[in-house]
Tab-separated table of C-alpha atoms in Angstrom:
chain	number	residue	atom	x	y	z
A	1	UNK	CA	108.060	-161.592	123.116
A	2	UNK	CA	104.782	-159.397	122.421
A	3	UNK	CA	106.169	-156.524	119.337
A	4	UNK	CA	104.284	-153.006	119.577
A	5	UNK	CA	102.045	-153.223	116.362
A	6	UNK	CA	103.405	-149.007	116.569
A	7	UNK	CA	106.837	-150.176	115.921
A	8	UNK	CA	105.636	-152.787	113.114
A	9	UNK	CA	103.874	-149.766	111.613
A	10	UNK	CA	106.932	-146.857	112.264
A	11	UNK	CA	109.264	-149.870	110.396
A	12	UNK	CA	106.651	-150.671	107.361
A	13	UNK	CA	106.863	-147.121	106.469
A	14	UNK	CA	110.766	-146.423	107.048
A	15	UNK	CA	111.633	-149.853	105.073
A	16	UNK	CA	108.426	-149.749	103.089
A	17	UNK	CA	108.841	-153.711	103.726
A	18	UNK	CA	105.122	-155.831	104.604
A	19	UNK	CA	103.459	-156.091	107.290
A	20	UNK	CA	104.498	-160.026	107.765
A	21	UNK	CA	108.172	-159.169	106.682
A	22	UNK	CA	108.776	-155.975	108.971
A	23	UNK	CA	106.972	-158.171	112.152
A	24	UNK	CA	109.629	-161.307	111.363
A	25	UNK	CA	112.070	-158.698	111.677
A	26	UNK	CA	111.267	-156.815	114.607
A	27	UNK	CA	110.992	-160.675	116.426
A	28	UNK	CA	114.521	-161.557	115.062
A	29	UNK	CA	115.818	-158.805	116.274
A	30	UNK	CA	114.185	-158.997	119.671
A	31	UNK	CA	111.769	-156.454	119.528
A	32	UNK	CA	115.000	-153.973	119.152
A	33	UNK	CA	113.886	-151.429	116.214
A	34	UNK	CA	117.502	-150.398	114.873
A	35	UNK	CA	118.227	-153.786	114.755
A	36	UNK	CA	115.295	-154.883	113.236
A	37	UNK	CA	115.521	-151.741	110.424
A	38	UNK	CA	119.264	-153.098	109.688
A	39	UNK	CA	117.881	-156.832	109.031
A	40	UNK	CA	115.341	-155.328	106.800
A	41	UNK	CA	117.360	-153.381	105.086
A	42	UNK	CA	120.392	-156.456	104.564
A	43	UNK	CA	116.953	-158.726	102.910
A	44	UNK	CA	116.620	-155.339	100.991
A	45	UNK	CA	120.240	-155.396	99.676
A	46	UNK	CA	119.862	-159.550	99.272
A	47	UNK	CA	117.339	-159.107	97.139
A	48	UNK	CA	118.612	-156.090	95.292
A	49	UNK	CA	121.603	-158.746	94.810
A	50	UNK	CA	119.062	-161.876	93.448
A	51	UNK	CA	117.311	-159.439	90.871
A	52	UNK	CA	120.322	-157.716	89.511
A	53	UNK	CA	121.056	-159.747	86.339
A	54	UNK	CA	117.192	-159.582	85.460
A	55	UNK	CA	117.396	-157.304	82.778
A	56	UNK	CA	115.990	-153.712	83.404
A	57	UNK	CA	114.734	-152.209	80.077
A	58	UNK	CA	111.601	-150.451	81.119
A	59	UNK	CA	111.351	-147.347	83.322
A	60	UNK	CA	111.101	-143.726	83.516
A	61	UNK	CA	113.401	-140.263	82.559
A	62	UNK	CA	112.784	-137.972	85.477
A	63	UNK	CA	114.205	-134.066	85.770
A	64	UNK	CA	114.770	-131.911	88.402
A	65	UNK	CA	116.109	-128.125	88.543
A	66	UNK	CA	117.394	-126.580	91.862
A	67	UNK	CA	115.564	-123.282	92.947
A	68	UNK	CA	116.553	-120.702	90.614
A	69	UNK	CA	117.184	-122.485	87.399
A	70	UNK	CA	121.014	-122.502	87.962
A	71	UNK	CA	121.653	-126.188	88.126
A	72	UNK	CA	119.724	-129.272	86.687
A	73	UNK	CA	119.415	-132.809	86.297
A	74	UNK	CA	118.402	-135.310	83.663
A	75	UNK	CA	118.249	-139.258	84.939
A	76	UNK	CA	117.370	-142.483	83.910
A	77	UNK	CA	115.908	-144.915	86.174
A	78	UNK	CA	115.479	-148.107	84.443
A	79	UNK	CA	113.243	-151.393	85.933
A	80	UNK	CA	111.854	-154.367	84.544
A	81	UNK	CA	108.494	-153.834	83.210
A	82	UNK	CA	106.274	-150.721	82.410
A	83	UNK	CA	103.757	-151.897	85.547
A	84	UNK	CA	106.785	-150.810	87.810
A	85	UNK	CA	107.701	-147.760	85.878
A	86	UNK	CA	103.803	-146.312	86.299
A	87	UNK	CA	104.389	-146.943	90.233
A	88	UNK	CA	104.573	-143.861	92.670
A	89	UNK	CA	107.151	-145.648	94.937
A	90	UNK	CA	109.130	-146.441	91.671
A	91	UNK	CA	108.692	-142.608	90.792
A	92	UNK	CA	109.791	-140.902	94.075
A	93	UNK	CA	113.010	-143.334	94.031
A	94	UNK	CA	113.598	-141.796	90.602
A	95	UNK	CA	113.152	-138.234	91.938
A	96	UNK	CA	115.207	-138.308	95.333
A	97	UNK	CA	118.336	-140.031	92.872
A	98	UNK	CA	118.081	-136.526	90.693
A	99	UNK	CA	117.645	-134.659	93.903
A	100	UNK	CA	120.801	-136.265	94.831
A	101	UNK	CA	122.897	-135.637	92.098
A	102	UNK	CA	121.741	-132.069	91.890
A	103	UNK	CA	122.573	-131.768	95.856
A	104	UNK	CA	126.047	-134.160	95.692
A	105	UNK	CA	127.305	-133.720	92.292
A	106	UNK	CA	128.732	-137.082	91.945
A	107	UNK	CA	130.553	-138.097	88.464
A	108	UNK	CA	130.243	-141.870	88.060
A	109	UNK	CA	126.774	-144.090	88.749
A	110	UNK	CA	129.479	-146.924	90.998
A	111	UNK	CA	132.719	-147.608	91.773
A	112	UNK	CA	133.366	-149.687	88.533
A	113	UNK	CA	132.464	-146.802	86.084
A	114	UNK	CA	135.390	-144.410	87.506
A	115	UNK	CA	137.701	-145.201	84.768
A	116	UNK	CA	141.642	-146.999	85.738
A	117	UNK	CA	143.373	-144.214	84.622
A	118	UNK	CA	141.579	-141.913	87.296
A	119	UNK	CA	141.700	-144.576	90.065
A	120	UNK	CA	145.486	-145.040	89.034
A	121	UNK	CA	146.255	-141.125	89.626
A	122	UNK	CA	144.364	-141.474	92.430
A	123	UNK	CA	146.028	-144.495	93.968
A	124	UNK	CA	149.333	-142.364	93.114
A	125	UNK	CA	147.986	-139.467	94.547
A	126	UNK	CA	147.321	-142.057	97.972
A	127	UNK	CA	150.638	-144.104	97.976
A	128	UNK	CA	152.673	-140.388	98.073
A	129	UNK	CA	151.206	-138.822	101.045
A	130	UNK	CA	151.705	-142.781	102.984
A	131	UNK	CA	154.845	-142.807	101.651
A	132	UNK	CA	156.531	-143.060	105.383
A	133	UNK	CA	153.944	-146.292	106.653
A	134	UNK	CA	154.373	-150.119	106.291
A	135	UNK	CA	153.795	-151.660	103.427
A	136	UNK	CA	150.747	-153.128	105.415
A	137	UNK	CA	149.764	-149.997	106.365
A	138	UNK	CA	150.350	-148.061	103.540
A	139	UNK	CA	148.139	-150.652	101.320
A	140	UNK	CA	145.235	-150.187	104.151
A	141	UNK	CA	145.686	-146.325	104.546
A	142	UNK	CA	145.424	-146.654	100.667
A	143	UNK	CA	142.491	-148.970	100.181
A	144	UNK	CA	140.545	-146.317	102.718
A	145	UNK	CA	140.812	-142.950	100.771
A	146	UNK	CA	139.757	-145.334	97.900
A	147	UNK	CA	136.817	-145.734	99.394
A	148	UNK	CA	136.425	-142.692	100.692
A	149	UNK	CA	136.995	-141.485	97.115
A	150	UNK	CA	134.019	-143.858	95.538
A	151	UNK	CA	131.901	-142.419	98.505
A	152	UNK	CA	132.715	-138.750	96.906
A	153	UNK	CA	132.282	-139.154	93.282
A	154	UNK	CA	129.688	-142.399	92.988
A	155	UNK	CA	126.427	-141.920	93.040
A	156	UNK	CA	125.243	-145.238	94.658
A	157	UNK	CA	128.274	-144.972	97.122
A	158	UNK	CA	126.931	-141.525	98.677
A	159	UNK	CA	125.461	-140.759	101.678
A	160	UNK	CA	121.584	-140.177	101.004
A	161	UNK	CA	120.628	-136.367	101.241
A	162	UNK	CA	117.483	-136.708	103.075
A	163	UNK	CA	118.731	-139.154	105.615
A	164	UNK	CA	122.801	-139.178	105.583
A	165	UNK	CA	122.231	-143.103	107.601
A	166	UNK	CA	121.650	-144.315	104.585
A	167	UNK	CA	123.536	-144.686	101.352
A	168	UNK	CA	121.771	-144.022	97.735
A	169	UNK	CA	122.291	-147.879	97.198
A	170	UNK	CA	120.517	-148.767	100.622
A	171	UNK	CA	117.520	-146.453	99.117
A	172	UNK	CA	117.562	-148.201	96.220
A	173	UNK	CA	117.368	-151.461	97.537
A	174	UNK	CA	114.840	-150.515	99.484
A	175	UNK	CA	112.300	-149.782	96.524
A	176	UNK	CA	113.832	-153.347	95.321
A	177	UNK	CA	112.284	-154.699	98.405
A	178	UNK	CA	108.596	-152.811	97.705
A	179	UNK	CA	108.407	-153.468	94.344
A	180	UNK	CA	110.511	-156.913	93.471
A	181	UNK	CA	111.933	-155.695	90.146
A	182	UNK	CA	115.288	-155.301	89.607
A	183	UNK	CA	116.186	-151.620	89.938
A	184	UNK	CA	119.166	-149.675	87.851
A	185	UNK	CA	120.446	-146.294	87.257
A	186	UNK	CA	121.213	-146.069	83.846
A	187	UNK	CA	122.480	-142.709	83.226
A	188	UNK	CA	122.308	-139.301	84.865
A	189	UNK	CA	123.899	-136.120	83.301
A	190	UNK	CA	123.776	-132.520	85.913
A	191	UNK	CA	124.079	-129.344	84.062
A	192	UNK	CA	125.066	-126.221	86.259
A	193	UNK	CA	124.697	-122.428	84.238
A	194	UNK	CA	128.698	-122.327	83.302
A	195	UNK	CA	130.216	-124.656	84.277
A	196	UNK	CA	132.003	-126.757	81.568
A	197	UNK	CA	133.574	-129.577	83.740
B	1	UNK	CA	100.778	-94.347	52.999
B	2	UNK	CA	98.567	-95.321	56.107
B	3	UNK	CA	99.227	-97.806	58.201
B	4	UNK	CA	96.369	-99.869	60.199
B	5	UNK	CA	97.273	-99.815	63.808
B	6	UNK	CA	95.920	-104.134	63.977
B	7	UNK	CA	99.125	-104.579	61.387
B	8	UNK	CA	101.501	-102.762	63.694
B	9	UNK	CA	99.592	-105.073	67.027
B	10	UNK	CA	99.817	-108.249	64.803
B	11	UNK	CA	103.542	-107.853	63.738
B	12	UNK	CA	104.415	-106.563	67.540
B	13	UNK	CA	103.214	-109.516	68.739
B	14	UNK	CA	104.563	-111.871	66.343
B	15	UNK	CA	108.033	-111.245	66.307
B	16	UNK	CA	108.747	-108.906	69.851
B	17	UNK	CA	109.231	-105.725	68.245
B	18	UNK	CA	108.390	-102.422	69.367
B	19	UNK	CA	106.498	-100.560	68.471
B	20	UNK	CA	108.375	-98.014	66.230
B	21	UNK	CA	110.115	-100.897	64.558
B	22	UNK	CA	107.232	-102.582	63.793
B	23	UNK	CA	105.368	-99.419	62.221
B	24	UNK	CA	109.161	-98.658	60.586
B	25	UNK	CA	108.769	-101.980	59.292
B	26	UNK	CA	105.524	-101.811	57.521
B	27	UNK	CA	106.209	-98.594	55.981
B	28	UNK	CA	109.246	-100.075	54.203
B	29	UNK	CA	106.979	-102.375	53.372
B	30	UNK	CA	104.044	-100.573	51.919
B	31	UNK	CA	101.911	-101.984	54.136
B	32	UNK	CA	102.949	-105.861	53.366
B	33	UNK	CA	102.314	-107.264	56.255
B	34	UNK	CA	104.396	-110.400	55.228
B	35	UNK	CA	107.292	-108.416	54.136
B	36	UNK	CA	107.199	-106.653	56.596
B	37	UNK	CA	107.486	-109.458	58.924
B	38	UNK	CA	110.463	-110.310	57.065
B	39	UNK	CA	112.324	-107.495	56.732
B	40	UNK	CA	112.035	-107.713	61.034
B	41	UNK	CA	113.479	-110.794	61.087
B	42	UNK	CA	116.312	-109.853	59.337
B	43	UNK	CA	116.993	-106.811	61.715
B	44	UNK	CA	116.738	-109.130	64.012
B	45	UNK	CA	119.071	-112.132	62.928
B	46	UNK	CA	121.439	-109.021	61.857
B	47	UNK	CA	121.352	-107.530	65.518
B	48	UNK	CA	122.145	-111.585	66.973
B	49	UNK	CA	124.961	-111.511	64.787
B	50	UNK	CA	126.081	-108.346	66.035
B	51	UNK	CA	126.041	-109.247	69.946
B	52	UNK	CA	127.426	-112.978	69.023
B	53	UNK	CA	131.070	-112.055	69.716
B	54	UNK	CA	129.854	-110.736	73.229
B	55	UNK	CA	130.410	-112.840	75.956
B	56	UNK	CA	127.172	-115.239	77.343
B	57	UNK	CA	127.707	-116.638	80.829
B	58	UNK	CA	124.642	-116.425	82.827
B	59	UNK	CA	121.143	-118.408	81.831
B	60	UNK	CA	119.038	-120.755	83.418
B	61	UNK	CA	118.993	-124.745	82.874
B	62	UNK	CA	115.730	-126.149	81.482
B	63	UNK	CA	113.900	-129.241	81.486
B	64	UNK	CA	111.210	-130.843	79.708
B	65	UNK	CA	109.986	-134.046	79.946
B	66	UNK	CA	107.495	-135.328	77.539
B	67	UNK	CA	103.928	-137.184	78.860
B	68	UNK	CA	104.726	-140.660	79.670
B	69	UNK	CA	108.571	-139.363	80.767
B	70	UNK	CA	110.283	-141.541	78.500
B	71	UNK	CA	111.556	-138.735	76.846
B	72	UNK	CA	113.345	-135.970	79.047
B	73	UNK	CA	115.309	-133.046	78.034
B	74	UNK	CA	117.812	-130.979	80.117
B	75	UNK	CA	119.255	-128.044	77.873
B	76	UNK	CA	121.768	-125.037	79.080
B	77	UNK	CA	120.717	-121.299	77.670
B	78	UNK	CA	123.308	-118.728	77.827
B	79	UNK	CA	122.583	-114.795	78.394
B	80	UNK	CA	124.978	-111.948	78.947
B	81	UNK	CA	123.306	-110.879	82.578
B	82	UNK	CA	121.093	-112.414	85.533
B	83	UNK	CA	118.658	-109.829	84.801
B	84	UNK	CA	117.971	-111.505	81.266
B	85	UNK	CA	118.097	-114.564	82.853
B	86	UNK	CA	115.123	-114.290	84.645
B	87	UNK	CA	113.095	-112.639	81.988
B	88	UNK	CA	109.867	-114.290	80.856
B	89	UNK	CA	110.529	-114.097	77.055
B	90	UNK	CA	113.996	-115.584	77.912
B	91	UNK	CA	112.584	-118.380	79.634
B	92	UNK	CA	109.734	-119.339	77.120
B	93	UNK	CA	112.614	-119.560	74.625
B	94	UNK	CA	114.391	-121.848	77.007
B	95	UNK	CA	111.623	-123.910	77.278
B	96	UNK	CA	110.439	-123.903	73.859
B	97	UNK	CA	113.952	-125.160	72.760
B	98	UNK	CA	113.977	-128.378	74.960
B	99	UNK	CA	110.200	-128.722	73.457
B	100	UNK	CA	112.485	-128.902	69.925
B	101	UNK	CA	114.963	-131.095	71.371
B	102	UNK	CA	112.571	-133.293	72.231
B	103	UNK	CA	110.697	-133.818	69.538
B	104	UNK	CA	112.953	-133.373	66.793
B	105	UNK	CA	115.838	-135.089	67.889
B	106	UNK	CA	118.984	-132.937	66.917
B	107	UNK	CA	122.434	-134.360	67.561
B	108	UNK	CA	124.568	-131.249	67.202
B	109	UNK	CA	123.443	-127.069	68.199
B	110	UNK	CA	125.407	-126.572	65.136
B	111	UNK	CA	126.890	-127.383	61.769
B	112	UNK	CA	130.459	-125.781	63.331
B	113	UNK	CA	129.855	-128.516	66.019
B	114	UNK	CA	129.748	-131.422	63.828
B	115	UNK	CA	132.853	-132.783	63.627
B	116	UNK	CA	134.850	-133.602	60.480
B	117	UNK	CA	135.160	-137.131	60.190
B	118	UNK	CA	131.192	-137.243	60.028
B	119	UNK	CA	130.770	-134.557	57.387
B	120	UNK	CA	133.427	-136.540	55.396
B	121	UNK	CA	131.429	-139.563	55.838
B	122	UNK	CA	128.123	-138.179	54.325
B	123	UNK	CA	130.388	-136.213	51.917
B	124	UNK	CA	131.161	-139.598	50.528
B	125	UNK	CA	127.831	-141.376	50.287
B	126	UNK	CA	126.667	-137.863	48.552
B	127	UNK	CA	129.109	-138.870	45.891
B	128	UNK	CA	128.229	-142.044	45.564
B	129	UNK	CA	124.781	-140.954	44.240
B	130	UNK	CA	125.696	-138.587	42.146
B	131	UNK	CA	128.570	-140.201	40.436
B	132	UNK	CA	126.291	-139.831	36.709
B	133	UNK	CA	126.883	-135.893	36.854
B	134	UNK	CA	129.230	-133.690	35.221
B	135	UNK	CA	131.714	-132.526	38.006
B	136	UNK	CA	130.163	-129.418	38.719
B	137	UNK	CA	126.412	-130.719	39.386
B	138	UNK	CA	127.844	-133.141	41.379
B	139	UNK	CA	129.432	-130.500	43.947
B	140	UNK	CA	126.203	-128.637	44.240
B	141	UNK	CA	123.875	-131.679	44.766
B	142	UNK	CA	126.439	-132.453	47.579
B	143	UNK	CA	126.210	-129.176	48.624
B	144	UNK	CA	122.454	-129.303	48.654
B	145	UNK	CA	122.696	-132.471	50.233
B	146	UNK	CA	124.612	-131.508	52.846
B	147	UNK	CA	122.866	-128.724	53.848
B	148	UNK	CA	119.504	-131.391	54.106
B	149	UNK	CA	121.635	-132.933	56.750
B	150	UNK	CA	122.896	-130.342	58.995
B	151	UNK	CA	118.862	-129.128	58.900
B	152	UNK	CA	118.213	-132.686	60.093
B	153	UNK	CA	120.496	-133.093	63.119
B	154	UNK	CA	121.661	-129.381	63.849
B	155	UNK	CA	119.234	-127.556	66.455
B	156	UNK	CA	119.463	-124.491	65.311
B	157	UNK	CA	118.875	-125.579	61.512
B	158	UNK	CA	115.581	-127.210	61.883
B	159	UNK	CA	112.556	-125.527	61.741
B	160	UNK	CA	110.245	-124.910	64.450
B	161	UNK	CA	108.020	-127.652	65.957
B	162	UNK	CA	105.573	-124.874	66.639
B	163	UNK	CA	105.982	-122.949	63.369
B	164	UNK	CA	107.694	-124.671	60.524
B	165	UNK	CA	107.618	-121.484	58.742
B	166	UNK	CA	110.597	-121.084	61.159
B	167	UNK	CA	114.098	-121.920	61.751
B	168	UNK	CA	115.076	-122.492	65.296
B	169	UNK	CA	117.814	-120.053	64.811
B	170	UNK	CA	115.468	-117.396	63.638
B	171	UNK	CA	112.913	-117.874	66.981
B	172	UNK	CA	116.705	-117.028	68.618
B	173	UNK	CA	117.387	-114.150	66.677
B	174	UNK	CA	113.769	-112.493	67.746
B	175	UNK	CA	114.482	-113.283	71.183
B	176	UNK	CA	117.581	-111.416	70.867
B	177	UNK	CA	115.987	-108.697	68.931
B	178	UNK	CA	113.641	-108.490	72.230
B	179	UNK	CA	115.731	-108.547	74.873
B	180	UNK	CA	118.962	-107.070	73.043
B	181	UNK	CA	121.824	-109.599	74.036
B	182	UNK	CA	123.453	-112.628	72.642
B	183	UNK	CA	121.802	-114.865	73.305
B	184	UNK	CA	123.471	-119.303	72.698
B	185	UNK	CA	122.434	-122.535	73.143
B	186	UNK	CA	125.523	-124.015	75.589
B	187	UNK	CA	124.447	-128.156	75.614
B	188	UNK	CA	121.589	-130.195	75.616
B	189	UNK	CA	120.955	-133.736	76.072
B	190	UNK	CA	118.220	-136.215	75.119
B	191	UNK	CA	116.872	-139.233	77.253
B	192	UNK	CA	114.571	-141.494	75.967
B	193	UNK	CA	114.009	-144.932	78.101
B	194	UNK	CA	116.127	-147.661	76.918
B	195	UNK	CA	117.535	-145.714	74.317
B	196	UNK	CA	121.608	-145.760	74.397
B	197	UNK	CA	122.352	-144.219	70.954
């Protein structure tokens, strides 16, 4: 079937994929644009996973101040080489992550960073709410509430502020797909005037 | 004696003091410019102390990134009113403090923020170095080394990067003298790429 060049171009812009990758995805999706986007995202996520073990010790520090200077964020984003650290796509990702932290107020980077006692306490609260359900249904409901909890407090699990259809994890995978290096959020802080939490 | 108007002007620029205060300081110092500067600094410090009990819950967040984006600082500076938070002198002070943190790498804000166990450990190290001295001389030497330690690790005790003759405490007192409000460093962080200390 014929793949429209405008679709290839649009897909490349959206996902940052190369020309051949975008074309192949559209072919595999039989021209279905949304399906092709999904295919490319999955490929990016797989690539991100395959890069995840490689050490990421280069990178940049990025700062973001909300207009009014009452909310500020400092974030360290790591990659593997100094070359990528100076890349514009990498810098843009770092800026978007800082913006995300300012607006969405995550507390942890990833679910594995949430202390065990915090998870246990959440579990307890949820368990009390589903007492009347069967054991199986209760556990399922608790898991679902825990997933919601991670989505709310973990940076990489949050919907991305500039495109709520993607998660932060997705947009990182996207940049990994472009730059072909392991990319890792090392740490972040968010200061709000008068907030001591 | 006659006070030179150029001296009054220079003194005002240097210390941010009002016209009458600068003139009075020069008169009290019999025209000696350096002495007048010192008098005004002391007055600023006294004023800062008299304001220190007043609550400072307004303020701004300020960020500083070293060229190259490998060192970044986020700092919260508090004052009493939103009006002062938007003042240019206040913003300039906040910027200079962030610059100071980036360049001079303080760990604490003030000596009272250094944990007791850290002070105890420093004392121990110093004590071992002055074993051969008399008790009195040893204690004096230890005190002097502790003062050096505070000067090195506490932000407000450090020499100011842009004018090593002043301490950070001095430049804060200077701005308090201009703005007549309690000004307080609430917190700061310093990120350096790859540094996990």
